[in-house]
Short mmCIF file of C-alpha atoms in Angstrom, two decimals:
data_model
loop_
_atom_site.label_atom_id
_atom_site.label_comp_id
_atom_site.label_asym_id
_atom_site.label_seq_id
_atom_site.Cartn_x
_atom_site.Cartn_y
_atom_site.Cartn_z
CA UNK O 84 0.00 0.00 0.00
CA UNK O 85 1.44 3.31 -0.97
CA UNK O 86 2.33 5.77 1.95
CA UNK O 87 1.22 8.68 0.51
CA UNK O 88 -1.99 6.77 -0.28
CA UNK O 89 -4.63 9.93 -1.29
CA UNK O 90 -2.60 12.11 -3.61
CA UNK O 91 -2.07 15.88 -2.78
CA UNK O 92 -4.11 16.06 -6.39
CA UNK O 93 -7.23 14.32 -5.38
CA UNK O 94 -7.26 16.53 -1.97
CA UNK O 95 -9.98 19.27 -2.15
CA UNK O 96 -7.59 22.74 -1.63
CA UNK O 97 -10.08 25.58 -0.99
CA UNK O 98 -8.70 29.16 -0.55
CA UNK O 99 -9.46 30.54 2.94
CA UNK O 100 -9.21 33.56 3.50
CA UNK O 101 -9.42 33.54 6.57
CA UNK O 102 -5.82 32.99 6.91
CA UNK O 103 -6.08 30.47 9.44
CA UNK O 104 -9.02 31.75 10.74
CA UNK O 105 -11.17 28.51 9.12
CA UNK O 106 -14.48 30.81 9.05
CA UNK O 107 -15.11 32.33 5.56
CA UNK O 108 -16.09 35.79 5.25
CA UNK O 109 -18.48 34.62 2.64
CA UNK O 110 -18.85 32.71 -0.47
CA UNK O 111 -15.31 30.85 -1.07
CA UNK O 112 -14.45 29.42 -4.06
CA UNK O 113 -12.13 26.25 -4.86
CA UNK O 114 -9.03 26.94 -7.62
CA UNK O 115 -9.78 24.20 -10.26
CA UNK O 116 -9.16 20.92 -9.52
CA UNK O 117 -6.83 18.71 -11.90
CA UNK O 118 -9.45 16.72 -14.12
CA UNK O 119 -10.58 13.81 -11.47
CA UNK O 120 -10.37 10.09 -13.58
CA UNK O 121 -13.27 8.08 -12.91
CA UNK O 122 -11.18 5.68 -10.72
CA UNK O 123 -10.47 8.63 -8.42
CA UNK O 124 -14.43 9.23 -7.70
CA UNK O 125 -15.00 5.81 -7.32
CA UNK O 126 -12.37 5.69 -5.30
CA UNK O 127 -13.64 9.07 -3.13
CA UNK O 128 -17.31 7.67 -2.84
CA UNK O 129 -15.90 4.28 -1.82
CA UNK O 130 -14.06 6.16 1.05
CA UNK O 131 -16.48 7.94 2.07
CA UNK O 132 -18.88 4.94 2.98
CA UNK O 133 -15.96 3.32 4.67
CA UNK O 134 -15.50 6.35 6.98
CA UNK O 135 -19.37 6.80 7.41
CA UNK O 136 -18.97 2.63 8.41
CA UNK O 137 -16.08 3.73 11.04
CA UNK O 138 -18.10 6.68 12.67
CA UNK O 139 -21.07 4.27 12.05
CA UNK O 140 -19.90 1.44 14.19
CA UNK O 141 -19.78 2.65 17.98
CA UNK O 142 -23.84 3.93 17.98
CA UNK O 143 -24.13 0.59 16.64
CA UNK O 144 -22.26 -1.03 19.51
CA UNK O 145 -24.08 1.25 22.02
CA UNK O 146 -27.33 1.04 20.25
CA UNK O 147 -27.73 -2.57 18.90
CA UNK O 148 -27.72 -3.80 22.68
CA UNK O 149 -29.98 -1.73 23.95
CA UNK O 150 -33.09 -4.10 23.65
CA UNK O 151 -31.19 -6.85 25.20
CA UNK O 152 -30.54 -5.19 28.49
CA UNK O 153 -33.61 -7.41 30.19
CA UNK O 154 -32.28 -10.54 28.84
CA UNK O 155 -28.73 -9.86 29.98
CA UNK O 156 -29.60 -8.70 33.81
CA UNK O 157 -31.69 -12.49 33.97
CA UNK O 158 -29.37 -14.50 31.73
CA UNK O 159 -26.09 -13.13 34.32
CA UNK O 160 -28.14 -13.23 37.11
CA UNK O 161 -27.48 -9.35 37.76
CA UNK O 162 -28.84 -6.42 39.19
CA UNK O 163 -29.93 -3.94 36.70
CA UNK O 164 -28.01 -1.24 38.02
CA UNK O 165 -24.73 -3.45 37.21
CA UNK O 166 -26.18 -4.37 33.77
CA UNK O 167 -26.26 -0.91 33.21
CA UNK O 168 -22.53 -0.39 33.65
CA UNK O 169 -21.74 -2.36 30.83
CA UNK O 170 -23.33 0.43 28.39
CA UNK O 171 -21.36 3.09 30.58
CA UNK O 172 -18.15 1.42 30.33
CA UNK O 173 -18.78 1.36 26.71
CA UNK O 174 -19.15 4.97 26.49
CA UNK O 175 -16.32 5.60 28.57
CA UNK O 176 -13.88 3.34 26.86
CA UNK O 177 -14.85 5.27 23.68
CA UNK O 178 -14.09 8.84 25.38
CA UNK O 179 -11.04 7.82 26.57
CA UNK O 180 -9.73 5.73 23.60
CA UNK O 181 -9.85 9.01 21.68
CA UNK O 182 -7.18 10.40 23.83
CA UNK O 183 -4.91 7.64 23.39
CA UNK O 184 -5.30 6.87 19.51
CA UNK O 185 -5.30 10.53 18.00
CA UNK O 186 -1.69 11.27 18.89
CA UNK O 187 -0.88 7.61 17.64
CA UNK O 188 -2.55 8.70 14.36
CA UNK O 189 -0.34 11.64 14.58
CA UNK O 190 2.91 9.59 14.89
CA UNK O 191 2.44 6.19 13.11
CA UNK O 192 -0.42 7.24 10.27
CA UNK O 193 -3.99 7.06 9.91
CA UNK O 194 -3.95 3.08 8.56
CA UNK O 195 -1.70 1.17 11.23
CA UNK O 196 -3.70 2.73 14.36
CA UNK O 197 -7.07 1.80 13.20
CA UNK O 198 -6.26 -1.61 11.90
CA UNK O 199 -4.61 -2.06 15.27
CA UNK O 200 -7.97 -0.72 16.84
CA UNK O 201 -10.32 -2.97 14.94
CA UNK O 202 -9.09 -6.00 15.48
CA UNK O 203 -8.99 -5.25 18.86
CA UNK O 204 -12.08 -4.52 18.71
CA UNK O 205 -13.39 -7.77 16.96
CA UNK O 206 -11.44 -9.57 19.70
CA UNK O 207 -13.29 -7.90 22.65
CA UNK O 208 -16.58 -7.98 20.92
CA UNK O 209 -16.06 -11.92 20.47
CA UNK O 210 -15.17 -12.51 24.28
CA UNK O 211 -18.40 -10.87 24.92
CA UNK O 212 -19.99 -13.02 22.96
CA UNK O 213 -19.10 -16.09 25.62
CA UNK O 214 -18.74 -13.31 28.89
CA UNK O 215 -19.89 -15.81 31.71
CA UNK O 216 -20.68 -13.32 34.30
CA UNK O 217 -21.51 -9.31 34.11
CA UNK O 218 -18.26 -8.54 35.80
CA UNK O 219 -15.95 -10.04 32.70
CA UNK O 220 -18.74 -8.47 30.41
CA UNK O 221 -18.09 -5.21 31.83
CA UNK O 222 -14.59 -5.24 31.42
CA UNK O 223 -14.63 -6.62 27.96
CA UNK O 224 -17.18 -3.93 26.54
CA UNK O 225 -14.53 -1.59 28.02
CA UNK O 226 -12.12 -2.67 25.92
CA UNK O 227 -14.92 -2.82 23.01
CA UNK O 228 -15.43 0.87 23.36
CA UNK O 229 -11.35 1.75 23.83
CA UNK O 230 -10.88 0.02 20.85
CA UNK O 231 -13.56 0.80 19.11
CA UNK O 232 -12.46 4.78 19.34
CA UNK O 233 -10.24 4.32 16.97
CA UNK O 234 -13.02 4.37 13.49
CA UNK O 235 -13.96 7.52 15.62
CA UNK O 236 -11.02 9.68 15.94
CA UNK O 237 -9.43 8.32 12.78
CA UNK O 238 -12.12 8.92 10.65
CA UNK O 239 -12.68 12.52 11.47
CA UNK O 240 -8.54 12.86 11.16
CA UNK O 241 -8.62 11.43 7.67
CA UNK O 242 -11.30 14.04 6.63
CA UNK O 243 -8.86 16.18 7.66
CA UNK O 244 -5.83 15.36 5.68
CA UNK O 245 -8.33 15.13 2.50
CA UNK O 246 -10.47 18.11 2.51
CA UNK O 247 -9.93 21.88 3.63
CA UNK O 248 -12.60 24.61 3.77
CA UNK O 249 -16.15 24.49 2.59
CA UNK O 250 -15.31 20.77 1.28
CA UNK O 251 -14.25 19.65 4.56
CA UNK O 252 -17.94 20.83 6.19
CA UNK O 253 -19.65 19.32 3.30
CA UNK O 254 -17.96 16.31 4.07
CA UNK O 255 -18.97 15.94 7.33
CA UNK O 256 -22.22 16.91 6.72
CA UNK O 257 -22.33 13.65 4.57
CA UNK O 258 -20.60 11.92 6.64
CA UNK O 259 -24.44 12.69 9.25
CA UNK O 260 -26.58 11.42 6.46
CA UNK O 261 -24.42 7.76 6.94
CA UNK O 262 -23.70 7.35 10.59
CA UNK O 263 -26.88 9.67 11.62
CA UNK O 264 -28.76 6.44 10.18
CA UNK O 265 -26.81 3.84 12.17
CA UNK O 266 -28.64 5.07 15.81
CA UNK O 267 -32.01 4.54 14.37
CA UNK O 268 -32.24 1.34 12.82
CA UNK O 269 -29.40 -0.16 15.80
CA UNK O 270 -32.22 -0.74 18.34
CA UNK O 271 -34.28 -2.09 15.32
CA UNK O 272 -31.09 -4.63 14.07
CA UNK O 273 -31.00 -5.48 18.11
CA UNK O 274 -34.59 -6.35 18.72
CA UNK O 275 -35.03 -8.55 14.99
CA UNK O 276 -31.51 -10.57 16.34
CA UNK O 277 -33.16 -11.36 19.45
CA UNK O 278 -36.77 -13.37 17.69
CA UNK O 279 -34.04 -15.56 16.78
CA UNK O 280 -31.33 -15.69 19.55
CA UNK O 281 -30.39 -14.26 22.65
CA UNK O 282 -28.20 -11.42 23.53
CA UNK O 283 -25.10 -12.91 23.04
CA UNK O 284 -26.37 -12.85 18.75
CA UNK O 285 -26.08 -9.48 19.30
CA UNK O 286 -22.49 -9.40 20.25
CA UNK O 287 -21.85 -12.17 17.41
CA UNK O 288 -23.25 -9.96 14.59
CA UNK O 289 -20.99 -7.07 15.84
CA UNK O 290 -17.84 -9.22 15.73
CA UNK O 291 -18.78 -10.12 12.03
CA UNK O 292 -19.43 -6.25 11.15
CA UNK O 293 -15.96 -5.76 12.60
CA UNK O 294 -14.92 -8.39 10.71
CA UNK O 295 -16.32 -7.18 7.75
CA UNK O 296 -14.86 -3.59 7.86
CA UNK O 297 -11.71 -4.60 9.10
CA UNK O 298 -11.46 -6.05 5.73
CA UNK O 299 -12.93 -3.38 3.87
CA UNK O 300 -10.47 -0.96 5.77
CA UNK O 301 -7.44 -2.96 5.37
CA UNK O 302 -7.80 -3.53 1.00
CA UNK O 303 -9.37 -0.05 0.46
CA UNK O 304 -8.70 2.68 2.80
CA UNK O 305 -5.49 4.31 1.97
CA UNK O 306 -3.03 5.94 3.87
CA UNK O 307 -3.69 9.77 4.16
CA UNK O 308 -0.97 11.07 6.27
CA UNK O 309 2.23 11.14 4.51
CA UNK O 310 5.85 10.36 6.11
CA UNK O 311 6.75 13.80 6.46
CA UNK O 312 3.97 15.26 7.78
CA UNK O 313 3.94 12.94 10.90
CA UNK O 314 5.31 14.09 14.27
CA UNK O 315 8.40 12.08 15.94
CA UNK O 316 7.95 12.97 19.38
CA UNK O 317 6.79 10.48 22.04
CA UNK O 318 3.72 10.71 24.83
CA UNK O 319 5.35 14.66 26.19
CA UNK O 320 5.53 15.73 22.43
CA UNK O 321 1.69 14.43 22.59
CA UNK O 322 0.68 16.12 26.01
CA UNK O 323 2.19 19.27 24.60
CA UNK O 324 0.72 19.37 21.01
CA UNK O 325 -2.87 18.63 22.51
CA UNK O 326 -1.99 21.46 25.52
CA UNK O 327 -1.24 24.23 22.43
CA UNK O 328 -4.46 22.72 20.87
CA UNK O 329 -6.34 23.38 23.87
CA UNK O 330 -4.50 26.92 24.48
CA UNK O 331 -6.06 28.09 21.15
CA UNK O 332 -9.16 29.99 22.53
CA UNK O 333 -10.92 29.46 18.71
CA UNK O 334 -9.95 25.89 19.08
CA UNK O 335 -11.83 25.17 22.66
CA UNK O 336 -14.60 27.25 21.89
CA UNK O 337 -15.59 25.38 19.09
CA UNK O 338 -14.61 22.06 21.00
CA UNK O 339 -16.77 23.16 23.77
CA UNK O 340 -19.94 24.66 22.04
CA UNK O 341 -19.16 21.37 20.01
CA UNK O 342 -19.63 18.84 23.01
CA UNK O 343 -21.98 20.85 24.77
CA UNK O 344 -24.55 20.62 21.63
CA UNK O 345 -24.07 17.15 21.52
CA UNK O 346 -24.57 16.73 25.44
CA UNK O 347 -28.21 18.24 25.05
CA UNK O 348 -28.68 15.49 22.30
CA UNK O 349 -27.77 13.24 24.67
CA UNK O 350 -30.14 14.12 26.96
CA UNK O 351 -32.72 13.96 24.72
CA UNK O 352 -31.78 10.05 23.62
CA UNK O 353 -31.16 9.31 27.20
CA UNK O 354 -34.93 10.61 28.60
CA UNK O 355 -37.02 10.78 25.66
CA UNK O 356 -38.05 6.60 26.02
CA UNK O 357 -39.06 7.97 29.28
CA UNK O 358 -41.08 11.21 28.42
CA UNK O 359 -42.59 9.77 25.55
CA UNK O 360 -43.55 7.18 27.07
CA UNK O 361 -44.31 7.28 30.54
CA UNK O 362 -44.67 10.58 30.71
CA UNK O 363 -47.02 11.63 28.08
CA UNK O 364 -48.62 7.84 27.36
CA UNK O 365 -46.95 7.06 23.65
CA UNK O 366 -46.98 3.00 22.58
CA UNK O 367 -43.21 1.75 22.19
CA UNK O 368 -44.77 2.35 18.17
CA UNK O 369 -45.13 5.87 18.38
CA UNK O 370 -41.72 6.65 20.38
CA UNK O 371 -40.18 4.89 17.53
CA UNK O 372 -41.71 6.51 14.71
CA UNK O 373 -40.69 9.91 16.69
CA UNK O 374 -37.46 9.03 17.12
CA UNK O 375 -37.34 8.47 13.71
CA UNK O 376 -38.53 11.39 12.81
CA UNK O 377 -36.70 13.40 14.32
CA UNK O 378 -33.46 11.64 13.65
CA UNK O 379 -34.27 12.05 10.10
CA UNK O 380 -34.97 15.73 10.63
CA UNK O 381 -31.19 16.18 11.98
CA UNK O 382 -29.98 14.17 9.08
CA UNK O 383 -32.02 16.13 6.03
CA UNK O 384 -31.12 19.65 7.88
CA UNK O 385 -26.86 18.35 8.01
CA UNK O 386 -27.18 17.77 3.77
CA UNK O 387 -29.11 21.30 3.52
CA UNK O 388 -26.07 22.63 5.30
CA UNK O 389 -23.37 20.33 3.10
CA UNK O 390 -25.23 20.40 -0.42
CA UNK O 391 -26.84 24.13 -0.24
CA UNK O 392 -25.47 26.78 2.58
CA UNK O 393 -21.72 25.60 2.50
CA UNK O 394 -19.88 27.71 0.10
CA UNK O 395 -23.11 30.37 0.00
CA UNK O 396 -22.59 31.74 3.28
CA UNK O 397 -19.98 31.36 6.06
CA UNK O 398 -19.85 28.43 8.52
CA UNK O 399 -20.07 30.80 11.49
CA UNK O 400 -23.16 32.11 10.03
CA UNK O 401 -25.17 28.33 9.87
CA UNK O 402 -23.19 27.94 13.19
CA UNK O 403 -25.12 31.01 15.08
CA UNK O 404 -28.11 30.36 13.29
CA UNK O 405 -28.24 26.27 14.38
CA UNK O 406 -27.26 27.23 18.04
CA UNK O 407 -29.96 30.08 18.15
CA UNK O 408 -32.79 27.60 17.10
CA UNK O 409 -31.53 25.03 19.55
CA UNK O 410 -31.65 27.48 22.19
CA UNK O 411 -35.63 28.55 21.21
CA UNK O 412 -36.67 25.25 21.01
CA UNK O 413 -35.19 24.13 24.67
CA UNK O 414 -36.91 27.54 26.18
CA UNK O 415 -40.11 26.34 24.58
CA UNK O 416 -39.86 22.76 25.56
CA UNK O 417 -39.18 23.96 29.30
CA UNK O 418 -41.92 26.33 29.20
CA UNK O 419 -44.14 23.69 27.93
CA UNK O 420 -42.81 20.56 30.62
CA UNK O 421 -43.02 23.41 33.80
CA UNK O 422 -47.14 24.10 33.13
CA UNK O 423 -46.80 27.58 31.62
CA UNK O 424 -48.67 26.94 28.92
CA UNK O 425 -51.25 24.02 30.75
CA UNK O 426 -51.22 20.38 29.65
CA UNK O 427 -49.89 20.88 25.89
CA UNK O 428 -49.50 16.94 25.24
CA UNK O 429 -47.28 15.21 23.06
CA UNK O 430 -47.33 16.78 19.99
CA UNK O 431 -45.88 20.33 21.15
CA UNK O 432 -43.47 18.50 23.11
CA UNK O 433 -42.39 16.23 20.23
CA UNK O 434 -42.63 19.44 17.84
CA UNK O 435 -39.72 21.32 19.94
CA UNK O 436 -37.82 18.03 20.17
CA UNK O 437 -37.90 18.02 16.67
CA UNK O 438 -37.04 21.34 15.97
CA UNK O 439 -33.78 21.04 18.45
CA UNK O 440 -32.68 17.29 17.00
CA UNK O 441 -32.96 19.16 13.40
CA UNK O 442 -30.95 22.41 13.98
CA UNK O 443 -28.18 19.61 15.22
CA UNK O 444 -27.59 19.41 11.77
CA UNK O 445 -26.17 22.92 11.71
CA UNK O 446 -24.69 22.76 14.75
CA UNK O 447 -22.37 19.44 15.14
CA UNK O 448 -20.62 19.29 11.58
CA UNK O 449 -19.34 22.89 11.38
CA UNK O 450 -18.31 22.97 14.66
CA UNK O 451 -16.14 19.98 14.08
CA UNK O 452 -15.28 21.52 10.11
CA UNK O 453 -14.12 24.92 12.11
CA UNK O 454 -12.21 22.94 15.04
CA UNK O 455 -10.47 21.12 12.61
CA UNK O 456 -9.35 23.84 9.78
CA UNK O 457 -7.23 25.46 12.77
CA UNK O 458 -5.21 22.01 13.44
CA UNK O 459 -3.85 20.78 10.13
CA UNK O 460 -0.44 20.11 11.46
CA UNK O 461 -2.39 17.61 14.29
CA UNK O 462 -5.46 16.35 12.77
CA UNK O 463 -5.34 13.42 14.96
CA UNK O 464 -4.76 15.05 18.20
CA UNK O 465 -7.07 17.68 17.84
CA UNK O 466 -10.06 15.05 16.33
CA UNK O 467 -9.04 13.22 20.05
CA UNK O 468 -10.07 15.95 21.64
CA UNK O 469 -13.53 16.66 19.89
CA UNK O 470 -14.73 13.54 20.69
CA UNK O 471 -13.38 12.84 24.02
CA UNK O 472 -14.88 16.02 25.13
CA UNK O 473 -17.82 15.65 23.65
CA UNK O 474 -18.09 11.89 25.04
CA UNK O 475 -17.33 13.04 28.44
CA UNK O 476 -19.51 16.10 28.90
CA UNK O 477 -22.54 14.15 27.22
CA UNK O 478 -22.03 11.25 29.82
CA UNK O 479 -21.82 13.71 32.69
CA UNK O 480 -25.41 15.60 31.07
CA UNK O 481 -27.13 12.33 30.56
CA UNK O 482 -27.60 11.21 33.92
CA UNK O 483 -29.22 14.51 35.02
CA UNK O 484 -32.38 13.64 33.16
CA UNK O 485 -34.06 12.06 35.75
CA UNK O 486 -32.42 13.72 38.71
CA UNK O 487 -36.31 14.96 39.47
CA UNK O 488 -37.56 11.57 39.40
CA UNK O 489 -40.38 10.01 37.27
CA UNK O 490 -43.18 12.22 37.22
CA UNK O 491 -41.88 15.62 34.70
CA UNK O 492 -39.51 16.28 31.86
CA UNK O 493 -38.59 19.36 33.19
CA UNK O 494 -35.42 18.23 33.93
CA UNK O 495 -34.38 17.15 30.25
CA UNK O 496 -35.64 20.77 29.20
CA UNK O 497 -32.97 22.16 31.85
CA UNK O 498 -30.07 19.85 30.57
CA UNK O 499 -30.75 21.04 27.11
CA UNK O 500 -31.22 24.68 28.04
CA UNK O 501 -28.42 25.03 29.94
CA UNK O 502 -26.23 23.22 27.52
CA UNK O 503 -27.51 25.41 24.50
CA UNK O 504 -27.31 28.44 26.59
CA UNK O 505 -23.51 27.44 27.40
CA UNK O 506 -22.73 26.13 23.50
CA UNK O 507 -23.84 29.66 22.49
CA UNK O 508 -21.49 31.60 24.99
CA UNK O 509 -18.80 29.56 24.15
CA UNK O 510 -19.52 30.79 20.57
CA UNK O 511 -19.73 33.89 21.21
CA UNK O 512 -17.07 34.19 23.97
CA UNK O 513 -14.22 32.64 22.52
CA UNK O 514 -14.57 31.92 18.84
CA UNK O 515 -15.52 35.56 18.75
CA UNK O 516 -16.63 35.29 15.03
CA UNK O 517 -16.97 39.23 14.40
CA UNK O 518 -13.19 40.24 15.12
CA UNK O 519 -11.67 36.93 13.00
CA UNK O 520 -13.57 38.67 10.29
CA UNK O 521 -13.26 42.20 11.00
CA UNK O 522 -9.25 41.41 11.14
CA UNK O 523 -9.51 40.29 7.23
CA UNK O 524 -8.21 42.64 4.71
#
């Protein structure tokens, strides 16, 4: 396999003018491209549903198991609460993998790292298969999630190394139509596995995905990072890049207004079972068809932003405008839980959550597409720290959903608030989008 892998030809260069900046001032334009062969956009669409696969496979992991946490906690003879760990130590092992396999990315290339990752991640998914108590199940979904990081952070740093500019948000804004599926039909894939097996299927079918895109990664994903673009330096060389990364005020802001939109998703995936539900009397029918919904709504708005504002007006712009509209719609939906407006029913309720999963589509790729424009010489590291923080501050958020108990949603309305309210300072506060383009000639 070729180091150099995807030539500097078939990258996407887009002028910013920003000069470093990575917000446009408006409309940018691409120089012409060399003429692309048809092997090269077979070969660009065939990447880009191997990195949708990568981002693809952890809600799959999380998601896919979900119906089976019943049959676990009476197959293992657990407590619930115990059962429940082994989706937390899932989530955690994916936060914390980040940290670990973005600098490696950095060091060693995009390929070695995430080959290294998934079969690591076939193996733990395979012990879980045969886990014989909840305790060696925990610890092997653990590893599942560490490893599993990997197709995370890797895929976002590849995106990197291709695409600059308005291609790299329109990118990742396709990149939501293919992994924003994978949560939605997960718990669908989980339930049909268990009419004809038990939980452990569940595992098995994951092992043969890995399986399956191990192989698809290994013959057809290319090395992006060349030889001398990597860095040299060891763990304090890694410490220190990701310390300058975080020392870049435009950096954390978008990092933080980043994880902090994703944390009030979170808290709507986490309670809305329980609002629709119990709450407001919806059949397990209707709470999926919402879902649904609404995860289709965040998918359609993320191509409006990739196929029609991108490149018509400036990231920053869809940014504010996707924040702002996720900061109405939790104010309504706490207005409307709290009584101000009576007993509204579902449909309000599932209205606003609708409205806030859809401006998600704004808000998650170009924070991500501005974050990463500022960190070309450490795509990995800085791609580790987008997800771990986003990981982390939506598994600290999620909990809080039922902190009031069973009877109100208010409290989901509060996570989301306060974590729009907070995304939208960060904005504001740090990334400061008015003086990076005031300070343009």
């Amino acid at each position: 396999m070729p180091e150099s892998g995807v030539s500097r030809a078939q990258r996407a260069h887009i002028t910013d003018t920003g000069a470093g900046t990575g917000t446009p001032a408006g409309p940018v334009t691409s120089p012409p491209r060399p003429a692309a062969t048809a092997a090269a956009r077979r070969t660009g669409l065939l990447v880009t549903l191997v990195l949708g696969g990568l981002t693809a496979l952890p809600p799959l992991s999380m998601d896919m198991y979900l119906p089976a946490l019943p049959a676990v906690t009476d197959a293992l003879h657990a407590p619930a609460s115990t059962v429940q760990l082994t989706l937390t130590a899932c989530l955690t092992g994916m936060a914390l993998g980040q940290v670990v396999v973005g600098p490696m990315s950095d060091r060693w290339g995009r390929r070695r790292p995430l080959l290294l990752g998934m079969v690591v991640y076939v193996l733990a998914t395979a012990i879980c298969v045969f886990a014989p108590t909840v305790e060696l199940l925990i610890g092997f979904r653990l590893l599942q999630g560490l490893a599993g990081a990997a197709g995370i952070v890797i895929a976002r740093a590849v995106v990197r190394d291709m695409y600059d500019g308005m291609e790299m948000a329109r990118f990742f804004s396709t990149l939501m139509l293919i992994s924003g599926v994978a949560p939605v039909i997960a718990p669908v894939i989980g339930g049909q596995v268990l009419r004809i097996t038990d939980w452990r299927g569940i595992f098995a079918v994951l092992t043969v995905v890995g399986i399956l895109l191990t192989l698809v990664v290994w013959k057809w994903l290319q090395e992006t990072l060349p030889a001398e673009e990597r860095h040299t330096g060891g763990i304090g060389d890694a410490l220190r890049t990701m310390r300058g990364l975080l020392a870049d005020r435009v950096f954390s802001g978008y990092m933080i207004a980043g994880s902090l939109a994703f944390a009030a998703l979170f808290a709507y995936v986490s309670a809305s079972p329980f609002v629709v539900q119990e709450i407001y009397g919806a059949s397990p029918q209707t709470f999926s068809l919402l879902f649904g919904i609404n995860s289709v709504g965040l998918i359609a708005v993320g191509q409006i932003n990739g196929k029609i504002l991108v490149g018509r007006i400036s990231l920053d712009k869809a940014l504010g405008f996707g924040l702002s509209v996720i900061v109405l719609a939790a104010t309504a939906l706490l207005l409307m839980t709290s009584g101000v407006f009576g007993d509204v029913g579902l449909v309000p309720v599932a209205t606003g959550l609708f409205v806030l999963m859809s401006a998600m589509g704004l808000a998650m790729p170009n924070t991500n597409a501005q974050a990463l424009m500022r960190t070309k010489h450490a795509a990995g590291s800085a791609s580790a720290l987008l997800g771990t923080s986003s990981f982390l501050i939506g598994a600290i958020a999620s909990p809080l959903v039922g902190i009031a108990g069973e009877a109100t949603a208010v409290p989901m309305a509060v996570v989301q608030l306060v974590c729009a309210v907070g995304a939208m300072a960060c904005f504001l506060g740090l990334c400061r989008p008015w003086q990076r383009v005031a300070a343009r000639p």
